[in-house]
Amino acid sequence: MSKRTIQLEVLRYRPEQDKEPFFQTYTVPCEEEWVVLDALNYVKDEIDRTLSFRWSCHMFVCGSCGYKIDGEPKLGCKAFLRDYGDNIRVEPLDNFPIERDLVVVIDDFVEKLQSVKPYIIAKEEKALAAGEYIQTPAQLKAFKQYSMCINCLLCYSACPQYGLTNQEFIGPAALALAHRYNMDSRDVGRSAREHVLAAHEGVWECSFVGACSVVCPKDVDPAGAIQQAKFTSAVDYLTSMVGIGGK
Amino acid sequence: MQVIDADIVIVGAGGAGLRAAIAVAEADPSLHIALLSKVYPMRSHTCAAEGGAAGVVKANDSLEYHFNDTVSGGDWLTDQDAVDLFVNEITKELIQMEHWGCPWSREGSGHVAVRPFGGMKIMRTWYAADKTGFHMLHTLFQTSLKYPSIKRFDEYYTSDLIVDDGACHGCTAIEMRTGEMKLFRGKSVIVCTGGAGRIFPFTTNGAIKTGDGMAMAYRAGVPLKDMEFVQYHPTGLPGSGILLTEGCRGEGGYLLNKDNYRYLQDYDLGPATPTPVLKSMELGPRDRLSQAFWQESKKGNTVQGKWGDIVWLDMRHLGEKLINERLPLVRDLSISYVAADPVTDLVPVRPVVHYMMGGIHTDINAATPIAGLYSAGECACVSINGANRLGSNSLGELLVFGARAGRFAVEHAKTVKAPRDALVTAQAADAEGRIKALFKRSGGKQRVSQLKREMNLSLEEGCGIYRDEKSLRDTVAVIADVRARYRDVTLEDKSSVYNTDLYQTLELGAMIECAETVVHSALLRTESRGAHQRLDHVERDDVNFLKHSMAYYNPNGDPRIDYHEVVITKSQPAARVYGAAAGGQAA
């Protein structure tokens, strides 16, 4: 079978030498099974060693290779060439500063992730000798979906609020993760997370466009998590008004 | 050069590195921890582990069973004191993960569920659907955020260890965002940098698994132990090498040859029962299954595909509900990458390089022979895996020995006197000088991608599932040639910011060093044991080779291979028995 040839149009930006980002086009002979990441690796190995991009697992789980492909945030390892035409445009994710070529600066996200206290806050420390917490499949299901986030940041790239608020909005993945711990039967940390979630930049900033859930490669549904969190946040607010402590 | 002082420096922030960092933080919150990684922690390859982590927890199981499975699974090249300690500590570690929030799959009662795994006599593999490593990594990473003493240095490429007078005092690392080299000084250093599967062309390993830490320790004088033992996982997707977990077979999947015949029954693994029996057929150990594939291929019983010979993984009889619940990633990957839905289709698979049993030589406290230098996880070889690791022992290993590395590094740090600053600074300057020289080199004709390809193909051809003297000698020659030409690689990218030409070049250097230890150790081991199968020496030879290979770095030529005693406490070497004779229960 003859190989297909594509034109890969890649946004380049090397801060030490380029005043502005620009597109560079590479002609890439491809195997029919390839994903966009394979084409980028072909460029790196055979055409241009100066092109930089992040990648590792090639199986949708490490979250490294988020790029904007033909205008949509995608994982490079999950963007199959068979679904694209012969001209494919690859850009860094939106809403993050470009560090170099397709590599973006994600410091802001890492800080936001930390701000929601994404770990179990237990009522009291349980001794290891006492064994595991009992958690029924139904209790597991209550948060499992929100624990599937691979931090690929496609949702931040797609989120209009994150861009409009100049990155003030905590954003989909971090909020979904906060919700994941809030919903975990082993956790009592909701009040400790509440000041972040209920803050102006927290869940209320979300305008429920739902773009985050559309682009999520792991079906985490951050938009759904945020809607649920809005509800519990409102309940927390009301119960605090009448003097009944929340969780 | 900027100097960053810490008490404990940890290189690598995957499962083992994070577990070590948390252990240090809990042992003594006043200690400063510098946690370096060439990627953000959640990108570490622990995330790709699918099937689970073994730990005795159910009433029908015992530590002795887990010990015996692990020792025989490793073809008696395991150190039994290490295995003993491992099986004793792992369950506590898994419970600790549960307390930290790991979403283990559950039984209806709410207790953790276990699944069958290859080579294990009893069901004891804890799992989080088919994303166990992912959930463990994220649980560890997120939990690590609780501890203010853990200071992360994400996207720092560590180039060299600083070793003086038999003790390790830190490392040099390049901040990838700026290209600046920094000196990290510490009283103890823990290397947790993962395996080196990328030395092979067809591997489940992510791009980052280039053996950097192994090579760093090797150059610093620590022997790499048992490097010839490379695990082929029996079920990788052709072309991409993507892993389909052993859980597929644990849940009852079949392996079929071109005649839809469950061929494993012809390799002392039968009888072929319709539902899985532990230690039999598809639940045999990985080395035996990968070897059976190779034999079937020689017999012409495999199917020829575009990406090499394949056999079929048949999960159709498991039903959509079970597959969605327990193997959702497998379904997603199979549909996306090979257009086969496990619910309705046979999925093509072939053996794929998955795991290095060998690595940085450590004792059971994760200590290397260099004072203050510790190692844990896939990059280390504490010898619980011997000649063949059992599936679901590696996630446990990184917890048990990651935590031990942390604790013993803390103990060591209390005893350390200040290093000789001038020597440390001089070594750091040397390390920086080597990078600068690489930038200045010009006119070289060698391309990183070409050299890597030649190394990869040579290892696959000469040092794969089966080897012999000729194939190994050919590979030795290719690796030596690649090593010589590597000195002539010229960077095409001379910039500072996120220069992946530079990092790929350094990674290739590390891979060549790892590869030479693999092939030289394999050449000298004239026996067949576990994952090391010699066509010209087909028997196991306990008289001469019940010992660990130890590869020592030689800057001017081939590594020096020495040997080290295997620790045997209560299990004398015997025949490995699978199939009906193993007495495994129905899974």
PDB file of C-alpha atoms in Angstrom, chain A:
ATOM      1  CA  MET A   1       0.000   0.000   0.000  1.00  0.00           C
ATOM      2  CA  SER A   2       1.419   3.365  -0.922  1.00  0.00           C
ATOM      3  CA  LYS A   3       2.115   5.742   1.903  1.00  0.00           C
ATOM      4  CA  ARG A   4       0.002   8.774   2.420  1.00  0.00           C
ATOM      5  CA  THR A   5       1.775  12.110   2.497  1.00  0.00           C
ATOM      6  CA  ILE A   6       0.529  14.931   4.655  1.00  0.00           C
ATOM      7  CA  GLN A   7       1.484  18.547   5.130  1.00  0.00           C
ATOM      8  CA  LEU A   8       1.997  19.139   8.821  1.00  0.00           C
ATOM      9  CA  GLU A   9       1.749  22.806   9.665  1.00  0.00           C
ATOM     10  CA  VAL A  10       3.312  23.330  13.068  1.00  0.00           C
ATOM     11  CA  LEU A  11       3.436  26.498  15.122  1.00  0.00           C
ATOM     12  CA  ARG A  12       7.039  27.322  15.926  1.00  0.00           C
ATOM     13  CA  TYR A  13       8.287  29.687  18.557  1.00  0.00           C
ATOM     14  CA  ARG A  14      11.818  29.756  19.935  1.00  0.00           C
ATOM     15  CA  PRO A  15      11.958  32.653  22.393  1.00  0.00           C
ATOM     16  CA  GLU A  16      15.692  33.135  21.909  1.00  0.00           C
ATOM     17  CA  GLN A  17      15.418  33.787  18.183  1.00  0.00           C
ATOM     18  CA  ASP A  18      11.794  34.262  17.064  1.00  0.00           C
ATOM     19  CA  LYS A  19      10.059  37.587  17.656  1.00  0.00           C
ATOM     20  CA  GLU A  20       6.678  36.060  16.887  1.00  0.00           C
ATOM     21  CA  PRO A  21       5.301  32.548  16.549  1.00  0.00           C
ATOM     22  CA  PHE A  22       5.071  31.373  12.935  1.00  0.00           C
ATOM     23  CA  PHE A  23       3.907  28.302  11.072  1.00  0.00           C
ATOM     24  CA  GLN A  24       6.379  25.895   9.555  1.00  0.00           C
ATOM     25  CA  THR A  25       5.167  23.239   7.148  1.00  0.00           C
ATOM     26  CA  TYR A  26       6.679  19.783   6.956  1.00  0.00           C
ATOM     27  CA  THR A  27       5.950  17.138   4.333  1.00  0.00           C
ATOM     28  CA  VAL A  28       5.528  13.835   6.135  1.00  0.00           C
ATOM     29  CA  PRO A  29       5.113  10.367   4.605  1.00  0.00           C
ATOM     30  CA  CYS A  30       2.736   8.502   6.910  1.00  0.00           C
ATOM     31  CA  GLU A  31       1.538   5.038   7.760  1.00  0.00           C
ATOM     32  CA  GLU A  32      -2.221   4.727   7.685  1.00  0.00           C
ATOM     33  CA  GLU A  33      -2.365   3.729  11.388  1.00  0.00           C
ATOM     34  CA  TRP A  34      -0.484   6.769  12.603  1.00  0.00           C
ATOM     35  CA  VAL A  35      -1.602   9.428  15.005  1.00  0.00           C
ATOM     36  CA  VAL A  36      -0.526  13.074  14.794  1.00  0.00           C
ATOM     37  CA  LEU A  37       2.110  12.414  17.441  1.00  0.00           C
ATOM     38  CA  ASP A  38       3.753   9.835  15.150  1.00  0.00           C
ATOM     39  CA  ALA A  39       3.948  12.447  12.407  1.00  0.00           C
ATOM     40  CA  LEU A  40       5.543  14.925  14.813  1.00  0.00           C
ATOM     41  CA  ASN A  41       8.076  12.285  15.799  1.00  0.00           C
ATOM     42  CA  TYR A  42       8.850  11.671  12.160  1.00  0.00           C
ATOM     43  CA  VAL A  43       9.605  15.364  11.793  1.00  0.00           C
ATOM     44  CA  LYS A  44      11.787  15.320  14.892  1.00  0.00           C
ATOM     45  CA  ASP A  45      13.715  12.210  13.851  1.00  0.00           C
ATOM     46  CA  GLU A  46      14.060  12.738  10.132  1.00  0.00           C
ATOM     47  CA  ILE A  47      13.530  16.388   9.213  1.00  0.00           C
ATOM     48  CA  ASP A  48      14.041  18.946  11.934  1.00  0.00           C
ATOM     49  CA  ARG A  49      15.729  18.262  15.248  1.00  0.00           C
ATOM     50  CA  THR A  50      14.909  21.726  16.516  1.00  0.00           C
ATOM     51  CA  LEU A  51      11.181  21.074  16.894  1.00  0.00           C
ATOM     52  CA  SER A  52      10.136  20.642  20.538  1.00  0.00           C
ATOM     53  CA  PHE A  53       7.008  19.049  21.956  1.00  0.00           C
ATOM     54  CA  ARG A  54       6.128  16.979  25.010  1.00  0.00           C
ATOM     55  CA  TRP A  55       5.078  13.346  24.797  1.00  0.00           C
ATOM     56  CA  SER A  56       5.624  10.040  26.531  1.00  0.00           C
ATOM     57  CA  CYS A  57       3.188   7.155  26.934  1.00  0.00           C
ATOM     58  CA  HIS A  58       1.473   7.137  23.515  1.00  0.00           C
ATOM     59  CA  MET A  59      -1.581   5.501  25.116  1.00  0.00           C
ATOM     60  CA  PHE A  60      -3.841   8.313  26.369  1.00  0.00           C
ATOM     61  CA  VAL A  61      -2.785   8.153  29.979  1.00  0.00           C
ATOM     62  CA  CYS A  62       0.246  10.336  30.771  1.00  0.00           C
ATOM     63  CA  GLY A  63      -1.399  13.531  29.545  1.00  0.00           C
ATOM     64  CA  SER A  64       1.787  15.029  28.050  1.00  0.00           C
ATOM     65  CA  CYS A  65       0.830  15.489  24.406  1.00  0.00           C
ATOM     66  CA  GLY A  66      -2.058  17.935  24.470  1.00  0.00           C
ATOM     67  CA  TYR A  67      -1.945  20.170  21.375  1.00  0.00           C
ATOM     68  CA  LYS A  68      -4.457  22.117  19.365  1.00  0.00           C
ATOM     69  CA  ILE A  69      -4.982  20.097  16.209  1.00  0.00           C
ATOM     70  CA  ASP A  70      -6.927  21.720  13.384  1.00  0.00           C
ATOM     71  CA  GLY A  71      -8.243  24.157  15.962  1.00  0.00           C
ATOM     72  CA  GLU A  72      -9.395  21.609  18.537  1.00  0.00           C
ATOM     73  CA  PRO A  73      -7.611  20.633  21.756  1.00  0.00           C
ATOM     74  CA  LYS A  74      -6.611  16.971  21.350  1.00  0.00           C
ATOM     75  CA  LEU A  75      -4.128  14.435  22.595  1.00  0.00           C
ATOM     76  CA  GLY A  76      -1.541  13.947  19.881  1.00  0.00           C
ATOM     77  CA  CYS A  77      -1.616  10.185  20.554  1.00  0.00           C
ATOM     78  CA  LYS A  78      -5.385  10.038  20.162  1.00  0.00           C
ATOM     79  CA  ALA A  79      -5.661  12.139  17.008  1.00  0.00           C
ATOM     80  CA  PHE A  80      -5.689   9.517  14.259  1.00  0.00           C
ATOM     81  CA  LEU A  81      -4.577  10.671  10.830  1.00  0.00           C
ATOM     82  CA  ARG A  82      -7.480   8.744   9.327  1.00  0.00           C
ATOM     83  CA  ASP A  83      -9.786  11.382  10.827  1.00  0.00           C
ATOM     84  CA  TYR A  84      -7.965  14.306   9.199  1.00  0.00           C
ATOM     85  CA  GLY A  85      -7.324  15.693   5.768  1.00  0.00           C
ATOM     86  CA  ASP A  86      -3.927  15.960   4.144  1.00  0.00           C
ATOM     87  CA  ASN A  87      -3.177  19.339   5.705  1.00  0.00           C
ATOM     88  CA  ILE A  88      -3.051  19.243   9.458  1.00  0.00           C
ATOM     89  CA  ARG A  89      -2.341  22.221  11.644  1.00  0.00           C
ATOM     90  CA  VAL A  90      -0.761  21.662  15.062  1.00  0.00           C
ATOM     91  CA  GLU A  91      -0.536  24.453  17.621  1.00  0.00           C
ATOM     92  CA  PRO A  92       0.157  24.701  21.339  1.00  0.00           C
ATOM     93  CA  LEU A  93      -2.855  24.651  23.653  1.00  0.00           C
ATOM     94  CA  ASP A  94      -4.677  27.938  24.058  1.00  0.00           C
ATOM     95  CA  ASN A  95      -4.754  29.904  27.300  1.00  0.00           C
ATOM     96  CA  PHE A  96      -1.194  29.034  28.315  1.00  0.00           C
ATOM     97  CA  PRO A  97       1.965  31.001  27.531  1.00  0.00           C
ATOM     98  CA  ILE A  98       4.139  29.314  24.913  1.00  0.00           C
ATOM     99  CA  GLU A  99       7.431  28.179  26.370  1.00  0.00           C
ATOM    100  CA  ARG A 100       8.814  26.861  23.107  1.00  0.00           C
ATOM    101  CA  ASP A 101       7.105  25.509  19.968  1.00  0.00           C
ATOM    102  CA  LEU A 102       4.297  23.203  21.178  1.00  0.00           C
ATOM    103  CA  VAL A 103       5.465  23.294  24.801  1.00  0.00           C
ATOM    104  CA  VAL A 104       3.361  25.526  27.050  1.00  0.00           C
ATOM    105  CA  VAL A 105       3.975  26.862  30.550  1.00  0.00           C
ATOM    106  CA  ILE A 106       1.624  25.093  32.946  1.00  0.00           C
ATOM    107  CA  ASP A 107       2.751  26.599  36.264  1.00  0.00           C
ATOM    108  CA  ASP A 108      -0.635  28.228  36.744  1.00  0.00           C
ATOM    109  CA  PHE A 109      -2.465  24.929  36.506  1.00  0.00           C
ATOM    110  CA  VAL A 110      -0.064  23.201  38.883  1.00  0.00           C
ATOM    111  CA  GLU A 111      -0.687  25.933  41.473  1.00  0.00           C
ATOM    112  CA  LYS A 112      -4.431  25.678  41.023  1.00  0.00           C
ATOM    113  CA  LEU A 113      -4.319  21.918  41.393  1.00  0.00           C
ATOM    114  CA  GLN A 114      -2.522  22.293  44.691  1.00  0.00           C
ATOM    115  CA  SER A 115      -4.910  25.014  45.900  1.00  0.00           C
ATOM    116  CA  VAL A 116      -7.907  22.656  46.019  1.00  0.00           C
ATOM    117  CA  LYS A 117      -6.174  20.320  48.496  1.00  0.00           C
ATOM    118  CA  PRO A 118      -6.451  17.258  46.260  1.00  0.00           C
ATOM    119  CA  TYR A 119      -5.883  14.606  48.898  1.00  0.00           C
ATOM    120  CA  ILE A 120      -7.896  12.775  51.482  1.00  0.00           C
ATOM    121  CA  ILE A 121      -8.630  14.828  54.564  1.00  0.00           C
ATOM    122  CA  ALA A 122      -9.765  12.159  56.984  1.00  0.00           C
ATOM    123  CA  LYS A 123     -11.829  12.637  60.114  1.00  0.00           C
ATOM    124  CA  GLU A 124      -9.078  10.986  62.102  1.00  0.00           C
ATOM    125  CA  GLU A 125      -6.018   9.056  61.117  1.00  0.00           C
ATOM    126  CA  LYS A 126      -6.783   5.386  60.765  1.00  0.00           C
ATOM    127  CA  ALA A 127      -4.110   2.898  61.784  1.00  0.00           C
ATOM    128  CA  LEU A 128      -2.839   0.700  58.961  1.00  0.00           C
ATOM    129  CA  ALA A 129      -3.403  -2.324  61.177  1.00  0.00           C
ATOM    130  CA  ALA A 130      -7.110  -1.493  61.136  1.00  0.00           C
ATOM    131  CA  GLY A 131      -7.154  -2.313  57.438  1.00  0.00           C
ATOM    132  CA  GLU A 132      -8.876  -0.553  54.598  1.00  0.00           C
ATOM    133  CA  TYR A 133     -11.882   1.721  54.756  1.00  0.00           C
ATOM    134  CA  ILE A 134     -15.041   0.008  53.690  1.00  0.00           C
ATOM    135  CA  GLN A 135     -16.236   1.642  50.503  1.00  0.00           C
ATOM    136  CA  THR A 136     -19.062   0.067  48.566  1.00  0.00           C
ATOM    137  CA  PRO A 137     -19.047  -0.028  44.775  1.00  0.00           C
ATOM    138  CA  ALA A 138     -21.800   2.609  44.876  1.00  0.00           C
ATOM    139  CA  GLN A 139     -19.661   4.892  47.051  1.00  0.00           C
ATOM    140  CA  LEU A 140     -16.731   4.341  44.703  1.00  0.00           C
ATOM    141  CA  LYS A 141     -18.899   5.173  41.727  1.00  0.00           C
ATOM    142  CA  ALA A 142     -19.886   8.501  43.301  1.00  0.00           C
ATOM    143  CA  PHE A 143     -16.410   9.917  42.641  1.00  0.00           C
ATOM    144  CA  LYS A 144     -14.641   7.461  40.312  1.00  0.00           C
ATOM    145  CA  GLN A 145     -15.356   9.357  37.122  1.00  0.00           C
ATOM    146  CA  TYR A 146     -13.789  12.503  38.538  1.00  0.00           C
ATOM    147  CA  SER A 147     -10.644  10.629  39.512  1.00  0.00           C
ATOM    148  CA  MET A 148      -9.885   9.781  35.877  1.00  0.00           C
ATOM    149  CA  CYS A 149      -8.391  13.155  34.942  1.00  0.00           C
ATOM    150  CA  ILE A 150      -4.939  12.839  33.361  1.00  0.00           C
ATOM    151  CA  ASN A 151      -4.155  16.579  33.685  1.00  0.00           C
ATOM    152  CA  CYS A 152      -3.736  16.926  29.935  1.00  0.00           C
ATOM    153  CA  LEU A 153      -5.208  20.446  30.109  1.00  0.00           C
ATOM    154  CA  LEU A 154      -7.328  20.153  26.986  1.00  0.00           C
ATOM    155  CA  CYS A 155     -10.201  21.469  29.116  1.00  0.00           C
ATOM    156  CA  TYR A 156      -8.284  24.602  30.090  1.00  0.00           C
ATOM    157  CA  SER A 157      -7.497  25.210  26.456  1.00  0.00           C
ATOM    158  CA  ALA A 158     -11.183  24.890  25.556  1.00  0.00           C
ATOM    159  CA  CYS A 159     -12.600  26.796  28.536  1.00  0.00           C
ATOM    160  CA  PRO A 160     -13.764  30.298  27.555  1.00  0.00           C
ATOM    161  CA  GLN A 161     -13.899  31.474  31.168  1.00  0.00           C
ATOM    162  CA  TYR A 162     -10.300  30.541  31.869  1.00  0.00           C
ATOM    163  CA  GLY A 163      -9.278  32.749  28.972  1.00  0.00           C
ATOM    164  CA  LEU A 164     -11.764  35.575  29.669  1.00  0.00           C
ATOM    165  CA  THR A 165     -10.759  35.863  33.313  1.00  0.00           C
ATOM    166  CA  ASN A 166      -7.071  36.013  32.450  1.00  0.00           C
ATOM    167  CA  GLN A 167      -6.565  32.650  34.101  1.00  0.00           C
ATOM    168  CA  GLU A 168      -8.197  33.738  37.378  1.00  0.00           C
ATOM    169  CA  PHE A 169     -10.850  31.023  37.104  1.00  0.00           C
ATOM    170  CA  ILE A 170      -9.650  27.867  38.834  1.00  0.00           C
ATOM    171  CA  GLY A 171     -10.825  25.888  35.874  1.00  0.00           C
ATOM    172  CA  PRO A 172     -12.337  22.525  35.002  1.00  0.00           C
ATOM    173  CA  ALA A 173      -9.715  19.924  35.960  1.00  0.00           C
ATOM    174  CA  ALA A 174      -8.881  21.401  39.370  1.00  0.00           C
ATOM    175  CA  LEU A 175     -12.558  21.838  40.246  1.00  0.00           C
ATOM    176  CA  ALA A 176     -13.383  18.323  39.104  1.00  0.00           C
ATOM    177  CA  LEU A 177     -10.568  17.023  41.283  1.00  0.00           C
ATOM    178  CA  ALA A 178     -11.799  18.971  44.308  1.00  0.00           C
ATOM    179  CA  HIS A 179     -15.221  17.484  43.682  1.00  0.00           C
ATOM    180  CA  ARG A 180     -13.641  14.025  43.384  1.00  0.00           C
ATOM    181  CA  TYR A 181     -12.320  14.288  46.954  1.00  0.00           C
ATOM    182  CA  ASN A 182     -15.473  15.937  48.269  1.00  0.00           C
ATOM    183  CA  MET A 183     -17.480  13.002  46.972  1.00  0.00           C
ATOM    184  CA  ASP A 184     -15.158  10.356  48.424  1.00  0.00           C
ATOM    185  CA  SER A 185     -16.694   8.558  51.413  1.00  0.00           C
ATOM    186  CA  ARG A 186     -13.274   8.570  53.120  1.00  0.00           C
ATOM    187  CA  ASP A 187     -12.976  12.338  53.039  1.00  0.00           C
ATOM    188  CA  VAL A 188     -14.304  15.093  55.306  1.00  0.00           C
ATOM    189  CA  GLY A 189     -12.385  17.953  53.719  1.00  0.00           C
ATOM    190  CA  ARG A 190     -15.177  19.761  51.919  1.00  0.00           C
ATOM    191  CA  SER A 191     -15.162  22.730  54.256  1.00  0.00           C
ATOM    192  CA  ALA A 192     -11.381  23.006  53.911  1.00  0.00           C
ATOM    193  CA  ARG A 193     -11.806  23.223  50.120  1.00  0.00           C
ATOM    194  CA  GLU A 194     -14.875  25.414  50.221  1.00  0.00           C
ATOM    195  CA  HIS A 195     -13.078  28.759  50.348  1.00  0.00           C
ATOM    196  CA  VAL A 196     -11.423  27.935  47.029  1.00  0.00           C
ATOM    197  CA  LEU A 197     -14.446  26.413  45.361  1.00  0.00           C
ATOM    198  CA  ALA A 198     -16.902  29.062  46.508  1.00  0.00           C
ATOM    199  CA  ALA A 199     -14.570  31.978  45.852  1.00  0.00           C
ATOM    200  CA  HIS A 200     -15.366  34.334  43.012  1.00  0.00           C
ATOM    201  CA  GLU A 201     -12.879  32.441  40.820  1.00  0.00           C
ATOM    202  CA  GLY A 202     -14.321  29.091  41.904  1.00  0.00           C
ATOM    203  CA  VAL A 203     -17.366  27.194  40.667  1.00  0.00           C
ATOM    204  CA  TRP A 204     -19.504  30.303  40.264  1.00  0.00           C
ATOM    205  CA  GLU A 205     -17.256  31.638  37.554  1.00  0.00           C
ATOM    206  CA  CYS A 206     -18.218  28.732  35.285  1.00  0.00           C
ATOM    207  CA  SER A 207     -20.795  29.773  32.723  1.00  0.00           C
ATOM    208  CA  PHE A 208     -21.587  26.171  31.857  1.00  0.00           C
ATOM    209  CA  VAL A 209     -20.576  26.283  28.244  1.00  0.00           C
ATOM    210  CA  GLY A 210     -19.511  22.676  28.714  1.00  0.00           C
ATOM    211  CA  ALA A 211     -16.589  22.837  26.288  1.00  0.00           C
ATOM    212  CA  CYS A 212     -14.409  21.146  28.891  1.00  0.00           C
ATOM    213  CA  SER A 213     -16.507  17.988  28.904  1.00  0.00           C
ATOM    214  CA  VAL A 214     -16.640  17.902  25.121  1.00  0.00           C
ATOM    215  CA  VAL A 215     -12.870  17.891  24.690  1.00  0.00           C
ATOM    216  CA  CYS A 216     -12.045  15.652  27.674  1.00  0.00           C
ATOM    217  CA  PRO A 217     -10.324  12.514  26.319  1.00  0.00           C
ATOM    218  CA  LYS A 218     -11.163  10.522  29.459  1.00  0.00           C
ATOM    219  CA  ASP A 219     -14.882  11.374  29.848  1.00  0.00           C
ATOM    220  CA  VAL A 220     -14.295  12.986  33.216  1.00  0.00           C
ATOM    221  CA  ASP A 221     -17.121  15.482  32.644  1.00  0.00           C
ATOM    222  CA  PRO A 222     -15.694  18.424  34.557  1.00  0.00           C
ATOM    223  CA  ALA A 223     -18.732  20.520  33.658  1.00  0.00           C
ATOM    224  CA  GLY A 224     -20.965  18.040  35.421  1.00  0.00           C
ATOM    225  CA  ALA A 225     -18.668  18.064  38.439  1.00  0.00           C
ATOM    226  CA  ILE A 226     -18.807  21.848  38.578  1.00  0.00           C
ATOM    227  CA  GLN A 227     -22.602  21.880  38.394  1.00  0.00           C
ATOM    228  CA  GLN A 228     -22.801  19.366  41.228  1.00  0.00           C
ATOM    229  CA  ALA A 229     -20.275  21.385  43.205  1.00  0.00           C
ATOM    230  CA  LYS A 230     -22.323  24.553  42.709  1.00  0.00           C
ATOM    231  CA  PHE A 231     -25.245  22.783  44.258  1.00  0.00           C
ATOM    232  CA  THR A 232     -23.318  21.580  47.301  1.00  0.00           C
ATOM    233  CA  SER A 233     -21.639  24.950  47.629  1.00  0.00           C
ATOM    234  CA  ALA A 234     -25.047  26.614  47.725  1.00  0.00           C
ATOM    235  CA  VAL A 235     -26.246  24.120  50.309  1.00  0.00           C
ATOM    236  CA  ASP A 236     -23.121  24.799  52.370  1.00  0.00           C
ATOM    237  CA  TYR A 237     -23.813  28.497  52.179  1.00  0.00           C
ATOM    238  CA  LEU A 238     -27.419  28.115  53.254  1.00  0.00           C
ATOM    239  CA  THR A 239     -26.657  25.702  56.054  1.00  0.00           C
ATOM    240  CA  SER A 240     -23.930  28.004  57.333  1.00  0.00           C
ATOM    241  CA  MET A 241     -26.492  30.846  57.360  1.00  0.00           C
ATOM    242  CA  VAL A 242     -28.761  28.866  59.633  1.00  0.00           C
ATOM    243  CA  GLY A 243     -25.906  27.624  61.725  1.00  0.00           C
ATOM    244  CA  ILE A 244     -25.767  23.981  60.740  1.00  0.00           C
ATOM    245  CA  GLY A 245     -22.228  22.939  59.860  1.00  0.00           C
ATOM    246  CA  GLY A 246     -21.687  21.436  56.442  1.00  0.00           C
ATOM    247  CA  LYS A 247     -19.499  18.418  55.772  1.00  0.00           C
TER     248      LYS A 247
END
